[in-house]
Short mmCIF file of C-alpha atoms in Angstrom, two decimals:
data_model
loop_
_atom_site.label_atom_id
_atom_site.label_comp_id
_atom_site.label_asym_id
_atom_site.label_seq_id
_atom_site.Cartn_x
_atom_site.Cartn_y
_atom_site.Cartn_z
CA UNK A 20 -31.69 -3.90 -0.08
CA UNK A 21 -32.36 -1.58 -2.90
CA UNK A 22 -32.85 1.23 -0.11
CA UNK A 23 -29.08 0.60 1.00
CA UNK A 24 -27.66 0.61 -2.42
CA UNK A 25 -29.47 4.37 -3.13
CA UNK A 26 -28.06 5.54 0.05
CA UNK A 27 -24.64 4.62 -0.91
CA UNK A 28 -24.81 5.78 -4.24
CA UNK A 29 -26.05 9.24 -2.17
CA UNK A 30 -23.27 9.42 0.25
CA UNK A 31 -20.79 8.77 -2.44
CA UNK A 32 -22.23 11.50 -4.80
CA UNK A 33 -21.72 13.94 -1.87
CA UNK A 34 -18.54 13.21 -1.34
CA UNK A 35 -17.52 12.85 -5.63
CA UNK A 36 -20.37 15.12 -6.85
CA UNK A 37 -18.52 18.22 -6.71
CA UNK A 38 -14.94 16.75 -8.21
CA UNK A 39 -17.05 15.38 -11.22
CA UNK A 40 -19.31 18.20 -11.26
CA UNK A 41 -15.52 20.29 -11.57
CA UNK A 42 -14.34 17.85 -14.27
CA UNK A 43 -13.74 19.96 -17.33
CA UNK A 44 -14.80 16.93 -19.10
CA UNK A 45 -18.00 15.65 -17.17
CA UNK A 46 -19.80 13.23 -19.75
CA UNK A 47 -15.56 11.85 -19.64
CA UNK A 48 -14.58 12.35 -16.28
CA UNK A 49 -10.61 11.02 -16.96
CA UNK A 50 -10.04 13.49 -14.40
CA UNK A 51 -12.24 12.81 -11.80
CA UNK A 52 -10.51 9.22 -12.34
CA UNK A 53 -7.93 10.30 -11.66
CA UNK A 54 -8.38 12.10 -8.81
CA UNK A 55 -10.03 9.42 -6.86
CA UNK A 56 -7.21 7.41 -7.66
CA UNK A 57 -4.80 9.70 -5.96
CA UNK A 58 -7.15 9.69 -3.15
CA UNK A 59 -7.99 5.50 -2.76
CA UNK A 60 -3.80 5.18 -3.46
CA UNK A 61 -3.12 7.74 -0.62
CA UNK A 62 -5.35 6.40 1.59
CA UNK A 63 -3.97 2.51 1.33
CA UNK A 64 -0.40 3.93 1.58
CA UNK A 65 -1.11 5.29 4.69
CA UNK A 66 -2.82 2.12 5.96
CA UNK A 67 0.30 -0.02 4.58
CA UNK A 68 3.02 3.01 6.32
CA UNK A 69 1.32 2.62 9.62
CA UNK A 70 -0.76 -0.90 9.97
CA UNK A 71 2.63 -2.87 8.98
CA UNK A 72 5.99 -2.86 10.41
CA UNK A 73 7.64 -1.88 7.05
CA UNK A 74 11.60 -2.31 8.61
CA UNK A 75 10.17 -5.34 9.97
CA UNK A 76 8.59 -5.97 6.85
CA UNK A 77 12.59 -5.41 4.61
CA UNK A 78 14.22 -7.31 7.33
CA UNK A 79 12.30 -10.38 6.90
CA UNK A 80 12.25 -10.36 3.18
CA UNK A 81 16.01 -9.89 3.11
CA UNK A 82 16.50 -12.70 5.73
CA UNK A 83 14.06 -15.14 3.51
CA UNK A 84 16.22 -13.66 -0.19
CA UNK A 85 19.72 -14.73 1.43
CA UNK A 86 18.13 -17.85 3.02
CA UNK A 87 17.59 -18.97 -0.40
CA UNK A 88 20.61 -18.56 -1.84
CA UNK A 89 22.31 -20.38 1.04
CA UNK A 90 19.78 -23.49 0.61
CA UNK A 91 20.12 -23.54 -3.05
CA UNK A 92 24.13 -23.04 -2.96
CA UNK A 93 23.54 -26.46 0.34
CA UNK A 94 21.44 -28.25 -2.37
CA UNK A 95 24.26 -27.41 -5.07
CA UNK A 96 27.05 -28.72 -3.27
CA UNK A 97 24.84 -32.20 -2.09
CA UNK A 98 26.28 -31.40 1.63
CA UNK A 99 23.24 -33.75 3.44
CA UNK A 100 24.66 -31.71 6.50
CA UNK A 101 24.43 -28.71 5.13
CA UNK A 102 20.82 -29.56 3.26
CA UNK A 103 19.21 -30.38 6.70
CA UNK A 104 20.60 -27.99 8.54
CA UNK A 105 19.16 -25.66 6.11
CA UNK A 106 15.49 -27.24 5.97
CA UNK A 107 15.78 -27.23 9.93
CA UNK A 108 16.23 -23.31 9.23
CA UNK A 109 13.79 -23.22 6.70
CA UNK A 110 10.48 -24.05 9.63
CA UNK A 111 11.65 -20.76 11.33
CA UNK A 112 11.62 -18.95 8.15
CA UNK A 113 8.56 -20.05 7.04
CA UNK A 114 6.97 -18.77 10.60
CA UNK A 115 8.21 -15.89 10.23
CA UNK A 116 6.85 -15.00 6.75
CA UNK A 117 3.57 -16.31 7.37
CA UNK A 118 3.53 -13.61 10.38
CA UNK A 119 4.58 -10.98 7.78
CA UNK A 120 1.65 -12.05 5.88
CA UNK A 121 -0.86 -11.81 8.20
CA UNK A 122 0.54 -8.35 9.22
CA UNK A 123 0.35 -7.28 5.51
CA UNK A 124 -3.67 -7.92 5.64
CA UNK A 125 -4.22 -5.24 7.80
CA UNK A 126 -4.33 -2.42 5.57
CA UNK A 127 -6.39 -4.59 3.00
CA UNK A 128 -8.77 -5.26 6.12
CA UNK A 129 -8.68 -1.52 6.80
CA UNK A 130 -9.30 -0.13 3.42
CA UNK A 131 -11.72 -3.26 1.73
CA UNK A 132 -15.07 -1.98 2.27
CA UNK A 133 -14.47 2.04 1.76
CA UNK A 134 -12.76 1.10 -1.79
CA UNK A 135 -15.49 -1.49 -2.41
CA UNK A 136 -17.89 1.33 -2.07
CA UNK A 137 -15.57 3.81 -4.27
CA UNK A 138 -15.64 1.26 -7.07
CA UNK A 139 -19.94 0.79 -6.47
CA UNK A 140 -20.12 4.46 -7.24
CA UNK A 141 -18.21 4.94 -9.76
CA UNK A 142 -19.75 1.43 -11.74
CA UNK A 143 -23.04 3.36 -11.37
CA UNK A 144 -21.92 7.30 -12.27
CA UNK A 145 -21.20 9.25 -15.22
CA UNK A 146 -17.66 7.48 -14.82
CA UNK A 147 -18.59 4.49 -15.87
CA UNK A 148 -18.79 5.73 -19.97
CA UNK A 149 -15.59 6.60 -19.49
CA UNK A 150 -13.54 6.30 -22.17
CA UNK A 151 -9.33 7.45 -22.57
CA UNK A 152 -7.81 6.93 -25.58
CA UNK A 153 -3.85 5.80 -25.15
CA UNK A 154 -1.13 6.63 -27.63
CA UNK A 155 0.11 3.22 -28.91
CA UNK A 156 2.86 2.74 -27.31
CA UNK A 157 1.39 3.17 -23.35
CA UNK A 158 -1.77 0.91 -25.25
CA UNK A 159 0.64 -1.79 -25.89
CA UNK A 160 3.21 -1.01 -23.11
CA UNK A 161 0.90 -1.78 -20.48
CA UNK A 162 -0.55 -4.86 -21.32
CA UNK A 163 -3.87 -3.63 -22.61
CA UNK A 164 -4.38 -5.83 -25.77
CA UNK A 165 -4.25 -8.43 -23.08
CA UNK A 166 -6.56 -7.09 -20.80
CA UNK A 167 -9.02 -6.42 -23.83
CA UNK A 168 -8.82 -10.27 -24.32
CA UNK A 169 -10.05 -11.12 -21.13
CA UNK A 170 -11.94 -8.01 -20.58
CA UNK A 171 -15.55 -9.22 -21.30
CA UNK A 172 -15.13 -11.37 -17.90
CA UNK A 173 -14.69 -8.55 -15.70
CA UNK A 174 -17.65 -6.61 -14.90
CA UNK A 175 -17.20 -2.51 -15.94
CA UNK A 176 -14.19 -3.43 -17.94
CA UNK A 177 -13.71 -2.09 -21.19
CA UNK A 178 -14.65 0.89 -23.08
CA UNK A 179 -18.71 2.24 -22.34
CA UNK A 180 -19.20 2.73 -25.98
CA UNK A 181 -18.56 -0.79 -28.51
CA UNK A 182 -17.67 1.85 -31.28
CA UNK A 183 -15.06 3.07 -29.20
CA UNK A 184 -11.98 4.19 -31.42
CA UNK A 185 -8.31 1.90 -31.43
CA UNK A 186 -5.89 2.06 -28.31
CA UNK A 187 -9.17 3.28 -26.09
CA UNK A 188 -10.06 1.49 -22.88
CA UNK A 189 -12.14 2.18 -19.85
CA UNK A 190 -12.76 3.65 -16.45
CA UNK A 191 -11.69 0.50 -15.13
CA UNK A 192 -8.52 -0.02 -16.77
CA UNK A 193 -7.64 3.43 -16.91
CA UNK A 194 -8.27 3.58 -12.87
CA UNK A 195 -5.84 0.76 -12.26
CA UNK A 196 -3.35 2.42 -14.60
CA UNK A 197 -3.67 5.73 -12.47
CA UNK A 198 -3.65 3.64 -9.05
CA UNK A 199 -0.53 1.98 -9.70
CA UNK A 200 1.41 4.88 -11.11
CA UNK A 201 0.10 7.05 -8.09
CA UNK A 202 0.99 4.42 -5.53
CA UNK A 203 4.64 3.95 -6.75
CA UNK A 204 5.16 7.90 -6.50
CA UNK A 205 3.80 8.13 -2.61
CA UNK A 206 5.52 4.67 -1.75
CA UNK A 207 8.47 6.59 -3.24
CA UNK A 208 7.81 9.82 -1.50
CA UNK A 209 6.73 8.23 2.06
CA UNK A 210 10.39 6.35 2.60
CA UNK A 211 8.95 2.58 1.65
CA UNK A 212 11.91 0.21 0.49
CA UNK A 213 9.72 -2.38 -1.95
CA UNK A 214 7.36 -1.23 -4.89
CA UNK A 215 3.70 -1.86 -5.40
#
């Protein structure tokens, strides 16, 4: 099994090698973060743009928000007409979310095992002593303090080095930071309706 592991960790430092190798800092590769997020947020955009019907996809979830605000206004008025013609409705609704649902596991299908092997790499590269130090407000705006708290349950979370200085975190956190913000800007940019 070991075997399998090296080759991956091969094929993957073919394929990163050269961006960390470019990295301006390569014992901190923040970059090469970076850049691999760009790449791992482009490439589940483009499974989400064309593995899921994304008019399909607003239609339903605008159906299901006004559907909700007619059964709550049926259950606010105590019209039992009303109320059961509403949870009749609300089987066919139901269907047709759970389709949406299934449709919306297609991409993570698509893209599981190629980011699974991203994330193997980069737990067992130079990346993983990563460490980005924040100004204090992005530290506290996103959540870290919280994430620090729980940290020591997640595998590669946290700062590489314990003597690490305030508002630092990372490879992890700082590569879910840089996924998110990169996958808002090419949802943006590739016509989606919803967010993340």
């Amino acid at each position: 099994m070991s075997g399998f592991f090296d080759s991956i960790i091969g094929v993957m430092n073919s394929i990163f090698g050269p961006v960390l190798a470019h990295d301006p800092t390569p014992h901190n590769p923040i970059l090469t973060i970076l850049i691999i997020s760009f790449i791992v947020s482009f490439v589940t955009t483009i499974a989400n743009k064309y593995l899921v019907d994304q008019e399909e996809l607003a239609k339903n979830q605008k159906e299901m928000k006004e559907f909700q605000k007619e059964f709550k206004k049926a259950q606010q008025s105590g019209d039992q007409k009303e109320i059961a013609k509403m949870q009749a409705k609300q089987a066919e609704m139901m269907q047709k979310n759970s389709k949406m649902m299934t449709q919306q596991f297609k991409p993570m299908i698509a893209t599981m095992i190629p980011i699974l092997l991203v994330f193997y790499w980069m737990r067992f590269s130079a990346v993983s002593q990563t460490v980005v130090i924040l100004p204090p407000l992005v530290y506290y705006g996103t959540l870290v303090p919280v994430f620090h708290f729980i940290g020591p349950l997640i595998p590669g979370y946290g700062a590489a080095n314990p003597l690490a200085p305030a508002w630092s975190i990372g490879w992890l956190m700082w590569y879910m930071i840089c996924t998110f913000g990169m996958s808002q800007i090419l949802r943006k940019f590739m016509g989606f309706e919803q967010g993340f």
